[in-house]
Amino acid sequence: IHKGSGVANRDTEVLDPLNSSIDYQDPIKDFDKISSRFGQRIHPVTGNISYHKGVDIVAVEGTPIYAVLEGQVLVASEVGNYGKVIYINHAQVRDLNA
């Protein structure tokens, strides 16, 4: 997953729900907080400025996670620091849920 497999990088397009032609759903219904956005940030553990390759949504343990679009599951396993992951290939995009 980490080496050239389509995981987000600096050139990854972030879908803007107001300007996107792709009709997708949120991965978590009725979430209240995003704790970290895609892009430059201060790492919450190290305190260093780093490039965050995702969006962290705060949710209670056990909250259902939904695919943003129909697609094919490529990986469903435990992966390093990500923990449990589901990597999905959609017709228009790929996404990683951890």
Short mmCIF file of C-alpha atoms in Angstrom, two decimals:
data_model
loop_
_atom_site.label_atom_id
_atom_site.label_comp_id
_atom_site.label_asym_id
_atom_site.label_seq_id
_atom_site.Cartn_x
_atom_site.Cartn_y
_atom_site.Cartn_z
CA ILE A 1 0.00 0.00 0.00
CA HIS A 2 2.73 2.48 0.87
CA LYS A 3 4.97 2.20 -2.21
CA GLY A 4 3.43 3.59 -5.40
CA SER A 5 0.08 1.90 -5.03
CA GLY A 6 -2.13 4.96 -5.34
CA VAL A 7 -2.10 6.17 -1.75
CA ALA A 8 -2.54 9.94 -1.43
CA ASN A 9 0.49 12.11 -2.09
CA ARG A 10 1.24 15.79 -2.70
CA ASP A 11 -0.36 15.63 -6.17
CA THR A 12 -3.57 14.00 -4.99
CA GLU A 13 -6.74 15.92 -5.77
CA VAL A 14 -8.96 16.58 -2.78
CA LEU A 15 -12.62 16.36 -3.77
CA ASP A 16 -14.46 19.61 -3.14
CA PRO A 17 -18.13 18.75 -2.53
CA LEU A 18 -19.24 22.10 -3.93
CA ASN A 19 -17.26 21.80 -7.17
CA SER A 20 -17.01 18.06 -7.75
CA SER A 21 -18.79 16.28 -10.58
CA ILE A 22 -18.36 13.02 -8.65
CA ASP A 23 -21.42 12.16 -6.54
CA TYR A 24 -19.94 10.63 -3.38
CA GLN A 25 -21.09 10.12 0.21
CA ASP A 26 -19.26 10.82 3.46
CA PRO A 27 -17.49 7.75 4.91
CA ILE A 28 -19.09 8.39 8.31
CA LYS A 29 -22.68 9.60 8.72
CA ASP A 30 -23.29 12.67 10.89
CA PHE A 31 -19.72 13.19 12.11
CA ASP A 32 -19.06 16.26 14.23
CA LYS A 33 -15.34 16.87 13.90
CA ILE A 34 -12.37 16.57 11.55
CA SER A 35 -9.25 16.46 13.72
CA SER A 36 -6.73 16.81 10.89
CA ARG A 37 -7.11 17.81 7.25
CA PHE A 38 -5.18 16.83 4.11
CA GLY A 39 -1.95 18.82 3.62
CA GLN A 40 0.66 20.54 5.77
CA ARG A 41 0.09 20.25 9.52
CA ILE A 42 1.81 20.06 12.87
CA HIS A 43 2.04 16.34 13.62
CA PRO A 44 0.03 15.61 16.80
CA VAL A 45 2.64 13.18 18.19
CA THR A 46 6.04 14.52 17.03
CA GLY A 47 5.18 18.23 16.89
CA ASN A 48 7.00 18.47 13.53
CA ILE A 49 5.52 20.07 10.43
CA SER A 50 4.66 17.26 8.03
CA TYR A 51 2.45 16.52 5.03
CA HIS A 52 -0.71 14.70 6.10
CA LYS A 53 -1.96 12.33 3.39
CA GLY A 54 -5.54 12.04 4.55
CA VAL A 55 -8.44 13.44 6.53
CA ASP A 56 -8.92 12.31 10.13
CA ILE A 57 -12.56 12.15 11.20
CA VAL A 58 -13.33 11.83 14.91
CA ALA A 59 -15.82 9.06 15.70
CA VAL A 60 -16.77 6.78 18.56
CA GLU A 61 -15.20 3.31 18.41
CA GLY A 62 -17.52 0.96 16.54
CA THR A 63 -19.00 3.67 14.30
CA PRO A 64 -19.84 2.20 10.86
CA ILE A 65 -17.64 3.37 7.96
CA TYR A 66 -19.09 3.47 4.44
CA ALA A 67 -17.43 3.43 1.01
CA VAL A 68 -17.60 6.90 -0.56
CA LEU A 69 -18.49 5.34 -3.94
CA GLU A 70 -19.19 1.88 -5.32
CA GLY A 71 -15.95 0.02 -5.93
CA GLN A 72 -13.77 -3.04 -5.51
CA VAL A 73 -12.01 -3.77 -2.23
CA LEU A 74 -8.31 -4.26 -2.99
CA VAL A 75 -7.00 -4.67 0.57
CA ALA A 76 -8.72 -5.32 3.91
CA SER A 77 -6.12 -5.98 6.60
CA GLU A 78 -3.87 -4.54 9.31
CA VAL A 79 -1.18 -2.24 7.89
CA GLY A 80 1.54 -0.73 10.11
CA ASN A 81 0.69 2.59 11.75
CA TYR A 82 -2.63 2.77 9.90
CA GLY A 83 -4.09 -0.14 11.87
CA LYS A 84 -7.09 -1.77 10.21
CA VAL A 85 -7.47 -0.54 6.63
CA ILE A 86 -9.79 -0.95 3.68
CA TYR A 87 -8.32 0.16 0.35
CA ILE A 88 -10.99 0.58 -2.35
CA ASN A 89 -10.63 1.09 -6.11
CA HIS A 90 -13.53 3.10 -7.55
CA ALA A 91 -14.08 3.87 -11.24
CA GLN A 92 -13.11 7.54 -10.73
CA VAL A 93 -10.87 7.48 -7.63
CA ARG A 94 -9.19 5.27 -5.02
CA ASP A 95 -9.52 5.66 -1.29
CA LEU A 96 -8.02 4.29 1.89
CA ASN A 97 -10.06 4.00 5.08
CA ALA A 98 -8.10 3.31 8.25
#
